[in-house]
PDB file of C-alpha atoms in Angstrom:
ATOM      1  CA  UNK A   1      13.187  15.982  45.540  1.00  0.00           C
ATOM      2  CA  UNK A   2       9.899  16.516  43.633  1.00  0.00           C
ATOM      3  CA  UNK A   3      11.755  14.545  40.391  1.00  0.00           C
ATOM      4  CA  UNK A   4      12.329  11.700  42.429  1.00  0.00           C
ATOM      5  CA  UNK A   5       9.390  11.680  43.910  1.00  0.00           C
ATOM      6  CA  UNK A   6       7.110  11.361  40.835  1.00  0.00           C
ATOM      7  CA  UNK A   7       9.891   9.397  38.901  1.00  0.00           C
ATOM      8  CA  UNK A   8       8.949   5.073  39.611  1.00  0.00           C
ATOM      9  CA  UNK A   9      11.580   3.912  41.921  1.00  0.00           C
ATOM     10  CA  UNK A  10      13.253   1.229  39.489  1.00  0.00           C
ATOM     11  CA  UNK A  11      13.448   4.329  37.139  1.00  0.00           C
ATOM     12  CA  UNK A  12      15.948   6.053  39.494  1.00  0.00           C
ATOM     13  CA  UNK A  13      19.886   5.858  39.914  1.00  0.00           C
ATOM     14  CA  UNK A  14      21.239   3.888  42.805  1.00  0.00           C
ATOM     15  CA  UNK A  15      22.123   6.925  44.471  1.00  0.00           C
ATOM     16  CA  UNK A  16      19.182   9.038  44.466  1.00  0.00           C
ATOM     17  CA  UNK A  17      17.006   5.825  45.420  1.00  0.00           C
ATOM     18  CA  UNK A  18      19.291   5.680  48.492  1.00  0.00           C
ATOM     19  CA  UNK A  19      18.799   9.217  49.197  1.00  0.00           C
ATOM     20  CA  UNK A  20      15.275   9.166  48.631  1.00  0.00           C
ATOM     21  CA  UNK A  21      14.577   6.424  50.920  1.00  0.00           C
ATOM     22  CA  UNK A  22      17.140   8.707  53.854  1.00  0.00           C
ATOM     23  CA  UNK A  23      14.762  11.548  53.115  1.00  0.00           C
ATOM     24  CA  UNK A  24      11.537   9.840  53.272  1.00  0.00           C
ATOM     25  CA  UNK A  25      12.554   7.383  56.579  1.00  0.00           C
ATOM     26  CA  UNK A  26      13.214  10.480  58.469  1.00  0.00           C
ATOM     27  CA  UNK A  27      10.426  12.273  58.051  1.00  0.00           C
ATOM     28  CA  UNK A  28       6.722  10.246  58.664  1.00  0.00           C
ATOM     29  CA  UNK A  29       4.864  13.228  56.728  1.00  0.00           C
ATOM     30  CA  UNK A  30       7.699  12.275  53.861  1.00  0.00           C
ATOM     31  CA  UNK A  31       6.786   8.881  53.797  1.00  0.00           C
ATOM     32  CA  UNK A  32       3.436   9.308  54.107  1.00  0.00           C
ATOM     33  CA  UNK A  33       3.297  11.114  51.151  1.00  0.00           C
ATOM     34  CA  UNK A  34       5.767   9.034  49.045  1.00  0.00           C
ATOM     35  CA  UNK A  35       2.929   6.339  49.169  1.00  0.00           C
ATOM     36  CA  UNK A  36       0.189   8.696  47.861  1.00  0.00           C
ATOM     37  CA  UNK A  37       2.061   9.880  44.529  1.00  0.00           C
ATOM     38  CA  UNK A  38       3.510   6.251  44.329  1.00  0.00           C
ATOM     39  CA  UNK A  39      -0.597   5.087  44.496  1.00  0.00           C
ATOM     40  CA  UNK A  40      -1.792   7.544  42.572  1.00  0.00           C
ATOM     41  CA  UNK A  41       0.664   7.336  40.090  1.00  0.00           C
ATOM     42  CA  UNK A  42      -0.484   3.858  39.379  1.00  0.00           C
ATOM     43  CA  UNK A  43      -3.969   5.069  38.677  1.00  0.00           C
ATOM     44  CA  UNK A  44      -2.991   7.368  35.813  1.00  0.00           C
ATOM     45  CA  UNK A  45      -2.511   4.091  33.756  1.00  0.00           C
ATOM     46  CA  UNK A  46      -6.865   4.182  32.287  1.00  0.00           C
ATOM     47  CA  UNK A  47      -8.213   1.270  33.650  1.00  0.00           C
ATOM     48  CA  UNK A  48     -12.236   0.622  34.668  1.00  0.00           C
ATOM     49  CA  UNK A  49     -11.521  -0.133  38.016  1.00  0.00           C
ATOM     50  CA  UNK A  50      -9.654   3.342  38.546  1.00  0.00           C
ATOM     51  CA  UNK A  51     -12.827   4.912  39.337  1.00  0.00           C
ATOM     52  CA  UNK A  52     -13.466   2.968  43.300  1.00  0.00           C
ATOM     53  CA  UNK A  53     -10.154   3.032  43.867  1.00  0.00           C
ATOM     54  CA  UNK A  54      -9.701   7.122  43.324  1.00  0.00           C
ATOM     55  CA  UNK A  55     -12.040   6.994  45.829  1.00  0.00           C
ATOM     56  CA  UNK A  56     -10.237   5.049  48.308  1.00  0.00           C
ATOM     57  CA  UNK A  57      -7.173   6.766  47.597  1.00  0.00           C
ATOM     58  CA  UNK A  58      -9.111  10.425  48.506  1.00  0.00           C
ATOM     59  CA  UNK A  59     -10.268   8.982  51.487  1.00  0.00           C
ATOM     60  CA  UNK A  60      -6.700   7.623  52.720  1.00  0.00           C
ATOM     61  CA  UNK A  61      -5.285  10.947  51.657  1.00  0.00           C
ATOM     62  CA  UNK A  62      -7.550  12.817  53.617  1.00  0.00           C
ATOM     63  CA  UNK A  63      -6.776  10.787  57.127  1.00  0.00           C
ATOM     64  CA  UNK A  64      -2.690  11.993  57.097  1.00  0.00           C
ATOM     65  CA  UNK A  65      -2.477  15.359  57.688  1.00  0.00           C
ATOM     66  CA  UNK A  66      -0.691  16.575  54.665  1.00  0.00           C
ATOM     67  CA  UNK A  67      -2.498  19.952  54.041  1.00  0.00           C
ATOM     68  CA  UNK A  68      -1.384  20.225  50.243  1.00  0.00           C
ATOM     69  CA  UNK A  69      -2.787  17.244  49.332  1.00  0.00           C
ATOM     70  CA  UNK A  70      -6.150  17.901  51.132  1.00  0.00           C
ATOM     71  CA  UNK A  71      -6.335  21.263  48.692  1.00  0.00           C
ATOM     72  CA  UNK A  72      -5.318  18.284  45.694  1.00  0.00           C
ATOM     73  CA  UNK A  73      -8.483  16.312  46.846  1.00  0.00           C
ATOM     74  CA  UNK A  74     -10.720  18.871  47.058  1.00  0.00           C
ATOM     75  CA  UNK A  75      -9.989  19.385  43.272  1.00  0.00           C
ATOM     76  CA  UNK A  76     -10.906  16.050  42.335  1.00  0.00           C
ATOM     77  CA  UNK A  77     -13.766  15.815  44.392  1.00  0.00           C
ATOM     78  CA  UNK A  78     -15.201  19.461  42.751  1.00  0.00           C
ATOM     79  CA  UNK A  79     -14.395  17.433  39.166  1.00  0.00           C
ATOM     80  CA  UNK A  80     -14.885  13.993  40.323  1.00  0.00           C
ATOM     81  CA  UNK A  81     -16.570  12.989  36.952  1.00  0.00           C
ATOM     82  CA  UNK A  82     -14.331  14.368  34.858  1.00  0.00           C
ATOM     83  CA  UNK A  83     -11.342  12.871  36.864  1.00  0.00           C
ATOM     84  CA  UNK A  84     -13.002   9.433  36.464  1.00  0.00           C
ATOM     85  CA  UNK A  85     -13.287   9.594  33.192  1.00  0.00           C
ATOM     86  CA  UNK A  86     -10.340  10.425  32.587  1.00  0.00           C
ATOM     87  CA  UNK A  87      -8.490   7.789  35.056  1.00  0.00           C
ATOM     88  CA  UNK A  88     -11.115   5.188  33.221  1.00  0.00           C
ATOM     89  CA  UNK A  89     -11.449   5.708  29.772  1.00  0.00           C
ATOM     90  CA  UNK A  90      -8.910   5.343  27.244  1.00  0.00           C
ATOM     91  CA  UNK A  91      -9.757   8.568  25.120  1.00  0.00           C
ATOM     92  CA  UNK A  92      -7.961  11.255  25.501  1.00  0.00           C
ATOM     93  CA  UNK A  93      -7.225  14.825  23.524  1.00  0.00           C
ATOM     94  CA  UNK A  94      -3.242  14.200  23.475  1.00  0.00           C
ATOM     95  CA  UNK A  95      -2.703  14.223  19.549  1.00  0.00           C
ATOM     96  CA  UNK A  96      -5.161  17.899  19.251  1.00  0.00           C
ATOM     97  CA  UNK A  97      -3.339  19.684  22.294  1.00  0.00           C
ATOM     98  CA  UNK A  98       0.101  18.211  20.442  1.00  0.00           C
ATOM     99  CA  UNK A  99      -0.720  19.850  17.510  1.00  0.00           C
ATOM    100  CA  UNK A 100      -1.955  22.956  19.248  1.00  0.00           C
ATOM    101  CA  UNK A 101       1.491  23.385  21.049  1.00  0.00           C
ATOM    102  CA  UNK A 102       3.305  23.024  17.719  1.00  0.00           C
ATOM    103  CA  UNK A 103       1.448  25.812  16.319  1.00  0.00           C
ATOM    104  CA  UNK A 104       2.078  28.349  18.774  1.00  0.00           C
ATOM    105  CA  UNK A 105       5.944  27.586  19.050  1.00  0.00           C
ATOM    106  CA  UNK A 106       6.037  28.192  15.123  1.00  0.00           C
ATOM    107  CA  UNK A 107       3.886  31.325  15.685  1.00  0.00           C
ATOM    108  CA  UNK A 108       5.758  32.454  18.064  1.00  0.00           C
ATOM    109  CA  UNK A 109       9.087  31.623  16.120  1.00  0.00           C
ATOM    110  CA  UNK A 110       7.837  33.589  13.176  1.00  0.00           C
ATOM    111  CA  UNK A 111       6.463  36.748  15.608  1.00  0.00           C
ATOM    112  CA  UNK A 112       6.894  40.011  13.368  1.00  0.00           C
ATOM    113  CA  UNK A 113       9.018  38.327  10.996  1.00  0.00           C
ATOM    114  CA  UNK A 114       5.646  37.790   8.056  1.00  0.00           C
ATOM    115  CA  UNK A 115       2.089  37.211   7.611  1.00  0.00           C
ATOM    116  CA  UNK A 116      -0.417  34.453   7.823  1.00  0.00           C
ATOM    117  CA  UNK A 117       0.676  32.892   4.559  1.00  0.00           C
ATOM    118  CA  UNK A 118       4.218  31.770   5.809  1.00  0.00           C
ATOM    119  CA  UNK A 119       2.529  30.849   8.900  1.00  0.00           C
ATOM    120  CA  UNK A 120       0.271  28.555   6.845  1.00  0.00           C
ATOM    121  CA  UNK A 121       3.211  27.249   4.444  1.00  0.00           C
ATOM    122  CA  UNK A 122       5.205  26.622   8.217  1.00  0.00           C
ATOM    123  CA  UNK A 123       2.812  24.597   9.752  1.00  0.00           C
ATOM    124  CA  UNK A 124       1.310  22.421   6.649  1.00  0.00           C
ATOM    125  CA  UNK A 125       5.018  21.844   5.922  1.00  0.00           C
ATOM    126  CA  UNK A 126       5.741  20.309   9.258  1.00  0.00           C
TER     127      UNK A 126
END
């Protein structure tokens, strides 16, 4: 349910859209919370007016009561600038914490098997 739930709904199959839409009809909390991820989802895209409308979006999660999500809001609010930023800005660290992930997979590949020099040759070679 959680896949289909953060997957956009013209991304899904015909038959888990229909049973998505069973599940969530049934069950106000369910659709409730279908619109949240479905809103917030849209402001991962960076845009400048992101930052108002995470607000807005806090504030409409916090009048359903959906516990989980109140602990989720409480996050962004203790990071709010950060969260902004990150929701408005196009910058981001995804190339460095790529290249950081490639490392350790070859590291840990290579674990016990030779020293630093093959570890060097490994990862300037890919």
């Amino acid at each position: 349910l959680k896949g289909m739930l953060c997957t956009a709904p013209d991304q899904l199959k015909d038959k888990d859209r229909e049973l998505l839409t069973a599940l969530t009809e049934s069950c106000p909390e369910m659709t409730a919370l279908t619109g949240h991820i479905r809103t917030f989802a849209d402001l991962l895209k960076p845009a400048a007016h992101n930052g108002p409308h995470l607000d807005q979006w806090i504030s409409a999660a916090r009048e359903d009561d959906l516990p989980h999500l109140h602990a989720f809001t409480r996050g962004l609010e203790r990071d709010h600038d950060a969260v902004v930023n990150g929701l408005t800005l196009p910058f981001h660290n995804g190339g460095t914490e790529g290249v950081n992930t490639k490392t350790k997979l070859i590291k840990r590949q290579m674990y016990g098997r030779a020293g630093f020099h093959l570890l060097r040759h490994r990862i300037l070679l890919n």
